[in-house]
Rosetta silent file (secondary structure, phi, psi, omega in degrees, C-alpha in Angstrom):
SEQUENCE: MSMWKKPFTLDSLNQTSVNTLVEHLGIEYCEFDDNSLSAVMPVDARTHQPLGMLHGGASVVLAETLGSLAANMCVDDGKYCVGLDINANHVRAVRSGIVKGKAVPLHLGATTQVWQIEITDERGRLVCTSRLTMAVMKHKKKEA
SCORE:     score description
SCORE:     0.000 S_00000001
   1 L     0.000  125.234 -163.914  -44.939  -18.078   25.283 S_00000001
   2 L   -68.020  132.992  167.610  -45.498  -14.572   26.584 S_00000001
   3 L   -83.523    1.839  172.931  -46.361  -11.621   24.171 S_00000001
   4 L   -70.686  138.787 -176.062  -44.640   -9.329   26.344 S_00000001
   5 L  -124.257    5.951  172.106  -41.752   -7.823   24.978 S_00000001
   6 L  -128.754  150.657  175.231  -40.678   -5.279   27.909 S_00000001
   7 L   -59.922  149.739  161.598  -40.081   -6.226   31.513 S_00000001
   8 L  -165.565  168.301  169.704  -42.700   -4.918   34.066 S_00000001
   9 L  -126.811  158.659 -178.670  -44.288   -5.292   37.348 S_00000001
  10 H   -63.858  -39.347  179.401  -47.765   -4.451   38.405 S_00000001
  11 H   -54.511  -46.065 -173.750  -45.902   -1.812   40.623 S_00000001
  12 H   -67.659  -36.278  179.030  -44.010   -0.256   37.500 S_00000001
  13 H   -75.898  -37.331  166.727  -47.387   -0.268   35.543 S_00000001
  14 H   -60.105  -16.461  175.125  -49.158    1.533   38.478 S_00000001
  15 H   -74.967  -21.931  169.253  -46.329    4.126   38.595 S_00000001
  16 L   -73.986  -12.851  174.900  -47.362    5.104   34.973 S_00000001
  17 L   -82.659  -15.854 -169.334  -50.635    6.311   36.149 S_00000001
  18 L   -51.869  131.910  179.879  -49.310    8.937   38.775 S_00000001
  19 L    55.987   36.815  176.500  -50.950   12.359   38.001 S_00000001
  20 L  -131.259  175.669  169.297  -53.016   11.232   35.107 S_00000001
  21 H   -50.212  -41.608 -177.868  -56.878   10.428   34.559 S_00000001
  22 H   -58.523  -40.943  176.505  -56.072    7.010   35.204 S_00000001
  23 H   -74.962  -26.130 -168.955  -54.933    7.702   38.745 S_00000001
  24 H   -78.838  -44.149  171.638  -57.808   10.139   39.172 S_00000001
  25 L   -68.110   -9.764  170.381  -60.560    7.386   38.283 S_00000001
  26 L    76.103   31.900  177.776  -58.704    5.094   40.801 S_00000001
  27 L   -90.510  145.096 -158.953  -57.870    2.335   38.042 S_00000001
  28 E  -150.815  120.052  166.552  -55.268   -0.001   39.407 S_00000001
  29 E   -69.257  126.901 -170.020  -53.425   -2.837   37.404 S_00000001
  30 E  -117.633  -23.858 -176.743  -54.221   -6.056   39.256 S_00000001
  31 E   174.288  144.983 -166.254  -52.844   -8.876   37.299 S_00000001
  32 E  -140.974  144.436  169.417  -51.204  -10.106   33.992 S_00000001
  33 E  -128.844 -159.638 -168.441  -50.335  -13.476   32.581 S_00000001
  34 L   -77.960  -14.158  175.516  -48.582  -14.343   29.347 S_00000001
  35 L  -135.174   26.450 -170.183  -51.493  -13.216   27.260 S_00000001
  36 E  -153.374  176.746 -178.590  -53.608  -10.740   29.139 S_00000001
  37 E  -156.855  136.810 -177.995  -53.394   -7.523   31.302 S_00000001
  38 E  -128.013  152.910  172.388  -56.233   -6.872   33.987 S_00000001
  39 E  -155.680  156.002  174.826  -57.125   -3.701   36.032 S_00000001
  40 E  -106.629  146.923  162.177  -59.777   -2.726   38.507 S_00000001
  41 E  -141.503  151.289 -164.118  -61.791    0.552   38.877 S_00000001
  42 E   -85.129  172.983 -175.747  -64.066    1.548   41.508 S_00000001
  43 L  -115.981   84.506 -174.526  -67.683    2.445   40.688 S_00000001
  44 L  -145.236 -159.019 -170.646  -68.254    5.673   42.816 S_00000001
  45 L   -60.182  -28.085  178.720  -68.728    9.324   42.488 S_00000001
  46 L   -60.410  -32.128 -164.203  -65.449    9.570   40.277 S_00000001
  47 L  -130.676   12.165 -178.073  -67.056    7.114   37.612 S_00000001
  48 E   -80.419  149.892  156.885  -70.669    7.712   38.252 S_00000001
  49 E  -104.980  170.493 -166.201  -73.035    9.611   35.475 S_00000001
  50 L   -57.752   -7.540 -169.515  -75.924   11.734   36.726 S_00000001
  51 L  -103.777   -1.527  178.089  -78.322    8.675   37.058 S_00000001
  52 L    80.904   25.866 -174.974  -75.937    7.164   39.746 S_00000001
  53 E  -124.473  157.768  177.701  -74.732    4.539   37.428 S_00000001
  54 E   -55.203  130.006 -170.739  -71.256    3.737   36.005 S_00000001
  55 L   -78.839  136.220 -171.445  -70.588    6.299   33.172 S_00000001
  56 H   -62.657  -32.930 -178.161  -70.203    4.579   29.784 S_00000001
  57 H   -71.709  -34.630  174.694  -67.055    7.032   29.094 S_00000001
  58 H   -71.308  -46.420  173.373  -65.409    5.644   32.324 S_00000001
  59 H   -53.664  -40.905  179.737  -65.757    2.150   31.094 S_00000001
  60 H   -69.322  -37.750  168.336  -64.114    3.221   27.771 S_00000001
  61 H   -64.519  -38.572  169.747  -61.319    4.928   29.611 S_00000001
  62 H   -60.706  -58.017 -165.714  -60.509    1.497   31.448 S_00000001
  63 H   -61.360  -46.783 -175.566  -60.724   -0.448   28.191 S_00000001
  64 H   -65.883  -34.144  168.549  -58.415    2.174   26.434 S_00000001
  65 H   -53.381  -68.752 -162.462  -56.061    2.249   29.285 S_00000001
  66 H   -59.385  -46.223 -170.499  -55.606   -1.321   29.487 S_00000001
  67 H   -63.757  -31.307  173.680  -55.276   -1.999   25.614 S_00000001
  68 H   -62.311  -54.489 -176.618  -52.995    0.895   25.288 S_00000001
  69 H   -61.202  -55.714 -175.372  -50.448    0.117   27.996 S_00000001
  70 H   -47.481  -41.624 -179.769  -50.650   -3.680   27.025 S_00000001
  71 H   -46.339  -57.746 -157.875  -50.146   -2.413   23.326 S_00000001
  72 H   -79.454  -17.654  173.328  -47.004   -0.615   24.348 S_00000001
  73 L   -89.745   15.813  179.985  -45.518   -3.674   26.313 S_00000001
  74 L  -125.873   19.820  177.690  -45.699   -5.845   23.267 S_00000001
  75 L  -113.651  149.409 -173.232  -43.809   -3.842   21.033 S_00000001
  76 L   -79.346  160.629  174.868  -39.882   -3.881   20.587 S_00000001
  77 L   -63.329  145.812 -176.303  -37.813   -0.802   22.008 S_00000001
  78 L   104.518   -8.076 -167.859  -37.754    1.714   19.501 S_00000001
  79 E  -138.568  154.731  174.819  -41.690    1.411   18.687 S_00000001
  80 E  -146.307  158.338  175.318  -44.643    2.853   20.570 S_00000001
  81 E  -118.083  132.916 -174.081  -48.487    2.369   20.044 S_00000001
  82 E  -127.864  148.140 -172.958  -51.141    4.993   19.853 S_00000001
  83 E   -79.099  141.626 -177.503  -55.013    4.437   19.705 S_00000001
  84 E  -112.212  -36.784 -173.138  -56.677    4.498   16.264 S_00000001
  85 E  -160.466  146.036  177.235  -60.280    3.369   17.131 S_00000001
  86 E  -141.904  142.044  152.687  -62.258    2.248   19.988 S_00000001
  87 E  -138.218  173.255  179.742  -65.869    1.092   20.390 S_00000001
  88 E  -159.838  160.867 -176.757  -67.718   -0.291   23.247 S_00000001
  89 E  -133.669  113.089  166.517  -71.229   -1.948   24.064 S_00000001
  90 E   -79.357  110.323 -167.173  -72.609   -1.274   27.452 S_00000001
  91 L  -106.888  -13.421 -170.678  -74.532   -4.249   28.561 S_00000001
  92 L  -164.757  121.385 -171.551  -75.174   -3.886   32.097 S_00000001
  93 L   -83.066  146.481  173.189  -75.464   -1.084   34.691 S_00000001
  94 L  -132.982  127.335 -175.053  -73.387   -0.869   37.801 S_00000001
  95 L  -115.046    3.323 -177.996  -74.071    1.541   40.556 S_00000001
  96 L  -169.781  156.376  169.148  -71.478    0.533   43.225 S_00000001
  97 L   107.332 -154.468  171.953  -68.606   -1.562   43.939 S_00000001
  98 E  -118.762  152.760  176.704  -65.654   -2.351   41.456 S_00000001
  99 E  -121.557  163.266 -175.191  -65.475   -3.389   37.872 S_00000001
 100 E  -136.424  112.268  169.535  -62.546   -5.460   36.299 S_00000001
 101 E   -88.053  137.262  163.855  -61.238   -5.083   32.884 S_00000001
 102 E  -133.945  125.706 -161.526  -59.266   -7.606   31.003 S_00000001
 103 E  -105.721  119.901  174.834  -57.479   -6.974   27.616 S_00000001
 104 E  -111.816  126.672  172.648  -56.605   -9.649   25.380 S_00000001
 105 E   -49.155  121.541  168.467  -54.968   -9.465   21.858 S_00000001
 106 E   -92.699  -29.103 -173.922  -56.890  -10.239   18.893 S_00000001
 107 E  -147.942  121.201  178.166  -54.226   -9.375   16.488 S_00000001
 108 E  -123.285   94.974 -165.243  -50.641   -8.298   17.143 S_00000001
 109 L  -112.984 -179.769 -177.729  -49.385   -7.122   13.640 S_00000001
 110 L   -68.658  -43.421 -162.340  -46.088   -5.026   12.416 S_00000001
 111 L  -126.263    6.396 -174.259  -48.406   -1.968   11.929 S_00000001
 112 L  -161.763  151.810  163.896  -51.750   -2.387   13.736 S_00000001
 113 E  -140.200  151.422  170.136  -52.858   -4.303   16.759 S_00000001
 114 E  -118.433  118.760 -161.319  -56.186   -5.342   17.964 S_00000001
 115 E  -117.157  142.274  166.494  -57.362   -5.628   21.457 S_00000001
 116 E  -110.835  128.215 -172.783  -60.573   -7.030   23.198 S_00000001
 117 E  -128.308  118.903  165.983  -61.305   -5.692   26.648 S_00000001
 118 E   -99.469  120.006 -177.258  -63.948   -7.264   28.605 S_00000001
 119 E  -104.847  122.485 -163.364  -65.403   -5.483   31.668 S_00000001
 120 E  -128.195  153.954  169.274  -67.121   -7.424   34.374 S_00000001
 121 L   -80.905 -166.805 -172.306  -68.743   -6.709   37.578 S_00000001
 122 L   -70.147  -33.095  177.973  -67.827   -8.101   41.071 S_00000001
 123 L   -86.829   12.652 -168.660  -70.126  -11.338   40.200 S_00000001
 124 L    57.329   26.930  179.114  -68.367  -11.697   36.957 S_00000001
 125 L  -102.625  142.399 -171.345  -71.209  -10.677   34.719 S_00000001
 126 E   -65.196  105.754  177.851  -70.307   -8.615   31.501 S_00000001
 127 E   -78.989  -45.206  176.281  -70.758   -4.982   32.061 S_00000001
 128 E  -153.156  143.408 -169.625  -69.085   -3.861   28.748 S_00000001
 129 E  -120.365  132.147 -174.904  -67.278   -5.244   25.901 S_00000001
 130 E  -120.096  159.487  159.809  -64.666   -3.084   23.859 S_00000001
 131 E  -133.142  137.558  177.434  -62.409   -3.484   20.940 S_00000001
 132 E  -134.333  131.071 -167.339  -59.459   -1.160   20.383 S_00000001
 133 E  -109.016  122.676  160.356  -57.352   -0.854   17.250 S_00000001
 134 E  -120.680  157.322  175.220  -53.647    0.854   17.864 S_00000001
 135 E   -98.999  129.022  156.144  -51.403    1.951   15.345 S_00000001
 136 E   -63.183  120.199 -177.573  -47.673    0.669   15.733 S_00000001
 137 E  -121.619  158.312  174.185  -45.486    3.639   15.297 S_00000001
 138 E  -121.532  143.498 -172.341  -41.533    3.784   15.383 S_00000001
 139 L   -60.165  148.428 -177.958  -39.895    6.423   17.178 S_00000001
 140 L   -81.082  135.580  168.163  -38.252    9.018   14.846 S_00000001
 141 L   -60.938  126.934 -174.395  -34.455    9.332   14.878 S_00000001
 142 L   -78.711  134.938 -175.391  -32.956   12.450   16.308 S_00000001
 143 L   -74.255  143.633  174.284  -31.097   14.402   13.800 S_00000001
 144 L   -61.865    0.000    0.000  -27.398   15.255   14.785 S_00000001
């Protein structure tokens, strides 16, 4: 059974990135299944740190982007999710090519969600592992 509560396509997800940091860094959603969402990001001048390696902050942007969008697709209408906490362990340097992030839920609760995001290089080796905690919020009703 799928965790998704809102309909979407890869095209519709990628449209959410227009004119954002996500688009600027070249992040593109590339696949999803019933229990995960994945995206790729180039390792180039946009995502390098001064030593010519993938910037840890760019990895965190990829992780938070994936977890946040996935979280928001897993809640009912009238609710939305915002980030509470993120951590990341950077375990391998990457100088070029692309990295791929995959977000998988660890907990989908009524008030919080916890997501595990693993980022790998083109050879499938772990580059970064991140955990993202999201708060589930209710849209406030508009007063008449």
